[in-house]
Amino acid sequence: MSNLEVDPTETICAEQSSDQRVIEVLEPRDVPLGGLRAMNVRRTLPQRARSLIGAWCFLDHYGPDDMRTSRPMDVAAHPHTGLQTASWVFSGTIEHRDSAGNHAIVRPGELNLMTAGSGISHSERTTPDTEILHGVQLWIALPDRTRHVRKRFDHYAPPLLAGDGYRAQVFLGSLLGDTSPVHAHTPTVGAEISLDPEVTLDLMVDRTHEHGVLVDTGDVTLSHGEHGPPQALGWAQLGFAPVGAESLRITAGSEGARLMLVGGEPLGEQLVMWWNFVGRSHEEVIAARKAWMATIDGTAREDDQFGIPDDEPDPPLPAPPAPIARLKPRGHLPPLPTTQQSQDDEMTEQGEHIHIENVPDERRYTIAVNGELAGFAKYRSTQSGKGVAFIHTEVDEKFGGRGLAGKLVTWALADVRDSGSRIVPYCPYVAAWLKKHPEFEEFVDWPTQ
């Protein structure tokens, strides 16, 4: 599906931090997709509160729309870069054509996954026999290492899994003992799950993944693990569960429920999404727009980046005007510390008070729990005076297993970054943390010995 907004805004896609075990509720917003082919959708990704769940970066939920009174989906050829589009319908059928020569029908319970790579165009139209159109359209951002792969198309009809009070289809990744053969470029999971009234499903999941649960019909309560606090989710709401859970507990309401589960390993990359392009820089996005307009007006080079699907009944969609402001990729950065005191003096679910501070006289950052020193990150100034070298991080064994080292290092590195100094990671823990957070790379001077 194209993003048909006539004045699309720059979307900064990056991971946001979450309190462990707490379910975050993302409310949908109605988006009229404009023009003669107007179609209203409910969008829960991306938004200001959260732009990514794993590598999933876009989620539109539409219908059920009666085609006798509603406008059908009728989206002419339009371009994509840097992503995979996952089409899944609950009712109705959609005709797909793309510039790689693929012609397919999207049917209920069947996945159509299109990989854009460095460029593809496609069209989507409701078939004449569709009476009710109802489904979701999702995008998966391609990681930097494979985002220029060749365009391709995959179709898969997953088997129907059934258990005590539930039915499910796993169209990406592994879940409920089933594994999809369709290739995603990062560890990813996607499934449709239906629950009978008041049924509870303890869903075993990969604890290194974050997950989202979109309610299509009915209502549910969702908790992050068996003992996490339950969160009620109503129609069209998206519940977000951060990494760390080995299971998700989902309980349907009195009318039962149907939901979509998406998830995956946090992407850990900076993205810029504008219109139908997922890129890494302003120049890349503007170049993609220029290339698409050249495809439309017939001035594209022989190795046309996008191309046009065969047998298109309508002219392709032009790109919106280029953004006036420069598009800047930005990663998620921890909040700016305003003093040498704790970033947030947070309270844990166990009622413990956590305090982080920089102690310049001791050349270390410290973290305390209920006033008791729990750990520290030792540092020294570099010879040039322009950098802060981290040499040792330690958390007392009695405070182990609470993620305190990660909290401490996150805050300490943000403090150094925001002071304008360079980060020099001699400490193995700090070095390992930085390798998992590439958004800090431009602030790091890696030791040469």
XYZ file of C-alpha atoms in Angstrom:
449
model
C 0.000 0.000 0.000
C 1.198 3.487 -0.783
C 1.300 6.219 1.789
C -1.120 8.485 -0.077
C -0.785 11.519 2.186
C -0.372 14.533 -0.067
C 2.011 16.304 2.322
C 3.933 13.538 4.086
C 6.107 14.556 6.980
C 9.559 13.274 7.702
C 9.386 10.305 10.041
C 12.342 9.657 12.295
C 12.387 5.926 12.928
C 14.328 4.801 15.964
C 13.936 2.633 18.993
C 12.549 4.150 22.166
C 13.331 2.881 25.634
C 10.618 1.216 27.713
C 10.129 0.213 31.316
C 10.640 -3.526 31.573
C 7.430 -5.581 31.850
C 5.105 -2.575 31.390
C 2.797 -2.732 28.356
C 2.724 0.530 26.415
C -0.577 1.367 24.685
C -0.378 3.024 21.271
C -3.589 4.667 20.157
C -4.549 4.607 16.470
C -5.033 7.808 14.539
C -7.364 8.135 11.565
C -5.499 8.935 8.366
C -7.502 9.910 5.273
C -5.384 8.839 2.338
C -6.646 11.683 0.189
C -7.515 12.286 -3.435
C -10.083 10.567 -5.611
C -9.004 7.215 -4.208
C -9.731 8.332 -0.647
C -9.540 5.574 1.935
C -9.451 5.950 5.695
C -7.056 3.823 7.720
C -6.138 3.587 11.388
C -2.388 4.037 11.812
C -0.522 2.942 14.920
C 3.012 2.905 13.493
C 4.893 5.138 13.171
C 3.971 7.748 15.747
C 5.654 10.142 18.104
C 5.580 7.728 21.041
C 7.112 4.834 19.095
C 8.298 4.416 15.534
C 9.587 0.839 15.458
C 8.694 -2.572 16.842
C 11.630 -4.716 15.848
C 12.025 -3.785 12.184
C 8.265 -3.177 11.704
C 7.995 0.523 10.857
C 4.455 1.017 9.481
C 1.071 -0.443 10.436
C -2.218 0.551 8.813
C -5.452 -1.167 9.884
C -8.492 -0.729 7.623
C -12.104 -1.889 7.395
C -14.358 -3.693 7.550
C -15.613 -1.518 4.670
C -18.700 -2.418 2.656
C -17.724 -1.973 -0.989
C -21.327 -1.068 -1.864
C -21.055 2.156 0.112
C -17.286 2.702 0.521
C -14.601 3.551 -1.976
C -12.584 0.488 -3.008
C -8.834 0.306 -2.734
C -7.600 1.611 -6.066
C -3.945 2.556 -5.759
C -2.075 3.076 -9.014
C 1.622 2.271 -9.412
C 3.818 3.904 -6.776
C 7.418 3.356 -5.629
C 9.120 1.890 -2.559
C 12.731 1.657 -1.367
C 14.456 0.088 1.621
C 11.575 -2.031 2.920
C 9.342 -5.068 2.631
C 5.561 -4.652 2.411
C 3.464 -7.333 4.114
C -0.166 -7.492 2.969
C -2.674 -9.473 5.071
C -6.455 -9.370 4.677
C -9.243 -10.761 6.855
C -11.877 -10.423 4.130
C -11.926 -9.322 0.509
C -9.252 -9.754 -2.151
C -6.721 -7.351 -3.636
C -4.957 -7.547 -6.997
C -1.217 -6.872 -6.889
C 1.079 -6.009 -9.805
C 4.718 -4.952 -9.526
C 7.606 -3.893 -11.715
C 9.432 -7.188 -11.121
C 6.749 -8.831 -13.269
C 4.679 -10.313 -10.446
C 0.890 -10.489 -10.661
C -0.898 -11.951 -7.629
C -4.114 -11.884 -5.619
C -4.015 -11.126 -1.886
C -6.556 -13.472 -0.253
C -7.637 -13.862 3.383
C -5.134 -15.851 5.410
C -2.373 -15.580 2.797
C 0.768 -13.447 2.981
C 1.988 -11.359 0.087
C 5.473 -10.037 0.908
C 7.118 -7.660 -1.540
C 10.786 -6.773 -1.101
C 11.567 -3.361 -2.535
C 15.325 -3.414 -2.096
C 16.822 -0.410 -3.879
C 13.598 0.223 -5.789
C 10.318 -1.274 -6.982
C 6.869 -0.016 -7.949
C 3.530 -1.761 -7.529
C -0.221 -1.225 -7.681
C -3.047 -2.534 -5.482
C -6.729 -2.711 -6.384
C -9.749 -4.323 -4.773
C -11.125 -7.083 -6.996
C -14.688 -6.613 -8.366
C -16.064 -9.568 -6.383
C -14.999 -8.095 -3.003
C -17.979 -7.262 -0.816
C -16.206 -6.430 2.480
C -12.610 -5.179 2.591
C -10.808 -5.634 5.891
C -7.129 -6.079 6.662
C -3.749 -4.657 7.611
C -0.817 -3.318 5.671
C 2.612 -3.485 7.306
C 6.092 -2.389 6.350
C 9.357 -3.945 7.517
C 12.490 -1.811 7.296
C 15.423 -3.546 5.644
C 18.706 -3.420 7.590
C 21.576 -1.480 6.104
C 23.466 -4.604 5.047
C 20.664 -5.840 2.754
C 18.592 -2.788 1.886
C 19.887 -2.774 -1.694
C 18.930 -6.372 -2.466
C 17.129 -7.194 -5.700
C 13.366 -6.688 -5.820
C 11.312 -9.816 -5.259
C 7.884 -11.119 -4.279
C 6.869 -13.983 -1.975
C 3.453 -15.570 -1.494
C 2.722 -17.922 1.405
C -0.437 -19.538 2.767
C 0.475 -20.593 6.330
C -1.244 -23.597 7.896
C -4.002 -23.029 10.434
C -2.801 -23.938 13.914
C -5.375 -24.827 16.551
C -5.156 -25.303 20.296
C -7.295 -25.018 23.395
C -9.495 -22.045 22.536
C -7.219 -20.456 19.934
C -6.434 -20.551 16.223
C -3.381 -18.998 14.595
C -1.434 -18.550 11.372
C 2.272 -17.738 11.515
C 3.254 -15.891 8.352
C 6.748 -14.725 9.384
C 9.275 -16.160 11.812
C 8.607 -18.841 14.413
C 5.767 -19.128 16.915
C 3.588 -21.855 18.451
C 5.894 -24.552 17.111
C 5.537 -23.412 13.488
C 8.075 -21.615 11.293
C 7.365 -19.643 8.129
C 9.678 -20.343 5.168
C 9.420 -16.709 3.993
C 12.668 -14.795 4.406
C 12.842 -11.641 6.506
C 16.164 -9.824 6.657
C 16.173 -9.420 10.446
C 14.821 -11.751 13.179
C 11.089 -11.090 12.791
C 7.755 -12.663 13.727
C 4.234 -12.040 12.413
C 0.988 -13.924 13.080
C -2.789 -13.704 13.176
C -4.318 -15.161 16.363
C -7.997 -15.689 17.247
C -9.165 -16.444 20.797
C -12.472 -17.823 22.023
C -14.344 -15.813 24.695
C -12.417 -15.451 27.961
C -9.637 -17.780 26.835
C -6.121 -17.117 28.150
C -3.150 -17.921 25.908
C 0.358 -17.993 27.377
C 2.335 -17.395 24.224
C 5.995 -18.410 24.390
C 8.099 -15.798 22.578
C 11.736 -14.958 21.939
C 12.936 -12.922 24.922
C 15.341 -10.947 22.698
C 12.397 -9.601 20.685
C 10.052 -6.730 21.340
C 6.418 -7.343 20.375
C 3.262 -5.533 19.362
C -0.319 -6.815 19.669
C -2.955 -5.100 17.510
C -6.587 -5.822 18.407
C -8.704 -6.311 15.296
C -11.925 -7.528 16.918
C -13.058 -7.795 20.528
C -10.808 -6.813 23.406
C -7.978 -8.428 25.367
C -5.723 -7.983 28.364
C -2.008 -8.303 27.667
C 0.827 -8.812 30.115
C 4.586 -8.986 29.655
C 5.217 -12.454 31.013
C 3.223 -14.455 33.485
C 3.682 -11.975 36.321
C 3.696 -8.673 34.459
C 0.920 -6.154 35.189
C -2.021 -6.745 32.792
C -3.016 -4.008 30.357
C -6.448 -3.779 28.751
C -6.464 -3.298 24.964
C -9.540 -2.371 22.978
C -10.395 -2.312 19.313
C -7.624 -0.973 17.049
C -5.237 -0.337 19.941
C -1.660 -1.588 19.720
C 0.035 -2.914 22.848
C 3.845 -2.812 22.946
C 5.863 -5.288 25.046
C 9.601 -4.566 25.365
C 12.348 -7.162 25.196
C 12.875 -9.543 28.090
C 9.672 -11.571 28.235
C 9.753 -15.314 27.607
C 5.968 -15.289 27.268
C 3.062 -12.969 26.593
C -0.188 -13.642 28.428
C -3.214 -12.708 26.309
C -6.761 -13.043 27.652
C -9.786 -12.442 25.425
C -12.898 -10.605 26.572
C -16.427 -11.969 26.681
C -16.828 -11.803 22.888
C -13.516 -13.386 21.993
C -10.854 -11.557 19.998
C -8.792 -11.533 16.837
C -5.389 -9.897 16.905
C -2.214 -9.420 14.946
C 1.119 -10.131 16.610
C 4.254 -8.511 15.220
C 7.705 -8.493 16.731
C 11.386 -8.856 16.241
C 14.859 -8.092 17.425
C 15.340 -4.314 17.858
C 16.750 -2.978 14.599
C 19.362 -0.694 16.171
C 19.707 1.538 13.097
C 18.834 5.102 12.164
C 16.201 5.522 9.459
C 14.388 8.315 7.688
C 10.993 7.443 6.225
C 9.392 9.962 3.865
C 6.394 9.108 1.681
C 7.107 5.551 0.447
C 10.870 5.644 0.856
C 12.909 4.284 3.757
C 16.427 5.660 3.601
C 19.368 6.793 5.649
C 19.920 10.368 4.498
C 18.276 13.431 2.983
C 20.241 12.978 -0.228
C 19.133 9.373 -0.612
C 15.451 10.189 -0.217
C 15.591 13.148 -2.602
C 17.468 11.043 -5.161
C 14.790 8.329 -4.923
C 12.058 10.906 -5.476
C 13.904 12.310 -8.503
C 14.403 8.808 -9.924
C 10.693 8.005 -9.548
C 9.645 11.199 -11.295
C 12.048 10.299 -14.118
C 10.384 6.872 -14.338
C 6.998 8.565 -14.692
C 7.991 11.087 -17.348
C 10.035 8.605 -19.356
C 13.456 10.170 -18.789
C 14.823 7.405 -16.562
C 18.100 5.781 -17.430
C 18.192 2.403 -19.114
C 18.738 0.774 -15.704
C 15.545 2.393 -14.320
C 15.590 2.156 -10.519
C 11.850 1.514 -10.285
C 10.101 0.588 -13.521
C 6.318 0.343 -14.010
C 4.148 -2.806 -13.668
C 2.805 -4.262 -16.901
C -0.786 -3.702 -18.046
C -1.509 -0.780 -15.724
C -4.933 0.782 -16.457
C -4.051 4.118 -14.799
C -1.036 6.445 -14.830
C 1.372 6.062 -11.901
C 1.138 8.258 -8.814
C 3.488 11.257 -8.817
C 5.589 11.887 -5.742
C 4.566 14.735 -3.425
C 6.635 17.941 -3.558
C 10.093 17.476 -2.103
C 10.382 18.512 1.552
C 11.613 22.037 2.094
C 13.546 21.274 5.258
C 16.529 18.961 5.190
C 15.710 15.433 6.314
C 18.016 14.310 9.081
C 18.382 10.757 10.278
C 18.389 10.649 14.036
C 18.703 7.712 16.352
C 17.121 7.381 19.757
C 19.333 9.155 22.282
C 18.818 8.978 26.031
C 17.330 12.112 27.640
C 19.693 15.002 28.204
C 20.862 15.117 31.830
C 20.258 18.612 33.159
C 22.520 18.428 36.240
C 25.166 16.224 37.753
C 22.366 14.543 39.668
C 20.240 11.619 38.602
C 18.603 11.616 35.192
C 15.201 10.719 36.607
C 15.563 9.341 40.160
C 13.271 6.576 39.041
C 11.253 4.206 41.202
C 11.254 0.517 40.278
C 8.182 -1.703 40.429
C 9.568 -3.066 43.695
C 9.473 0.433 45.192
C 13.248 0.898 45.077
C 14.709 4.339 44.453
C 17.456 4.496 41.802
C 19.809 7.484 41.702
C 22.596 8.066 39.133
C 25.163 10.846 39.318
C 28.571 11.943 38.103
C 31.146 12.295 40.892
C 33.965 14.265 39.242
C 36.240 14.203 42.314
C 36.219 10.395 42.169
C 36.241 10.276 38.356
C 33.310 7.929 38.181
C 29.588 7.738 37.562
C 27.696 5.979 40.344
C 24.335 4.272 40.658
C 22.653 3.851 44.042
C 19.602 1.842 45.108
C 17.743 3.196 48.143
C 20.817 5.270 48.994
C 23.238 2.310 48.869
C 26.010 2.323 46.283
C 25.247 -0.449 43.779
C 27.817 0.165 41.059
C 30.054 2.582 39.224
C 31.669 3.354 35.868
C 35.239 4.594 36.263
C 36.714 7.067 33.774
C 39.659 9.375 33.108
C 40.337 12.257 30.755
C 42.317 11.590 27.583
C 45.657 13.289 26.987
C 44.097 15.702 24.510
C 41.503 16.725 27.073
C 38.784 16.250 24.456
C 37.700 12.774 25.435
C 36.474 10.718 28.377
C 37.991 7.234 28.574
C 35.875 4.631 30.349
C 38.158 2.078 31.979
C 35.988 -0.079 34.266
C 32.317 -0.752 35.046
C 31.210 -2.758 38.044
C 27.922 -3.631 39.791
C 27.869 -5.318 43.194
C 26.741 -8.962 43.044
C 23.877 -8.331 45.473
C 22.351 -5.956 42.909
C 22.904 -8.231 39.911
C 20.219 -9.155 37.402
C 18.367 -5.825 37.540
C 19.838 -4.146 34.463
C 21.606 -1.517 36.578
C 24.823 -1.594 34.550
C 22.868 -0.776 31.402
C 21.044 2.115 33.099
C 24.310 3.478 34.455
C 26.233 3.276 31.181
C 23.325 4.661 29.141
C 23.174 7.752 31.321
C 26.954 8.184 31.600
C 27.536 8.011 27.843
C 24.672 10.417 27.178
C 26.221 12.824 29.698
C 29.601 12.674 27.950
C 28.031 13.016 24.520
C 25.980 16.036 25.501
C 28.955 17.742 27.121
C 30.667 17.770 23.708
C 33.390 15.313 24.722
C 34.401 12.164 22.872
C 33.729 8.675 24.267
C 36.755 6.349 24.445
C 35.728 2.790 25.456
C 38.560 0.860 27.119
C 36.046 -0.865 29.424
C 34.830 -4.125 27.781
C 31.267 -3.605 29.039
C 31.068 -0.078 27.625
C 32.580 -1.253 24.329
C 30.009 -4.058 24.052
C 27.159 -1.638 24.856
C 28.325 0.785 22.151
C 28.444 -1.981 19.537
C 24.747 -2.619 20.212
C 23.886 1.106 19.980
C 25.231 2.422 16.647
C 23.410 5.727 17.178
C 26.375 6.705 19.394
C 28.995 5.836 16.772
C 29.683 9.408 15.696
C 30.630 10.308 19.271
C 33.106 7.440 19.792
C 36.892 7.257 19.352
C 37.774 3.569 19.466
C 41.110 2.810 21.175
C 43.921 1.728 18.900
C 45.461 -0.496 21.556
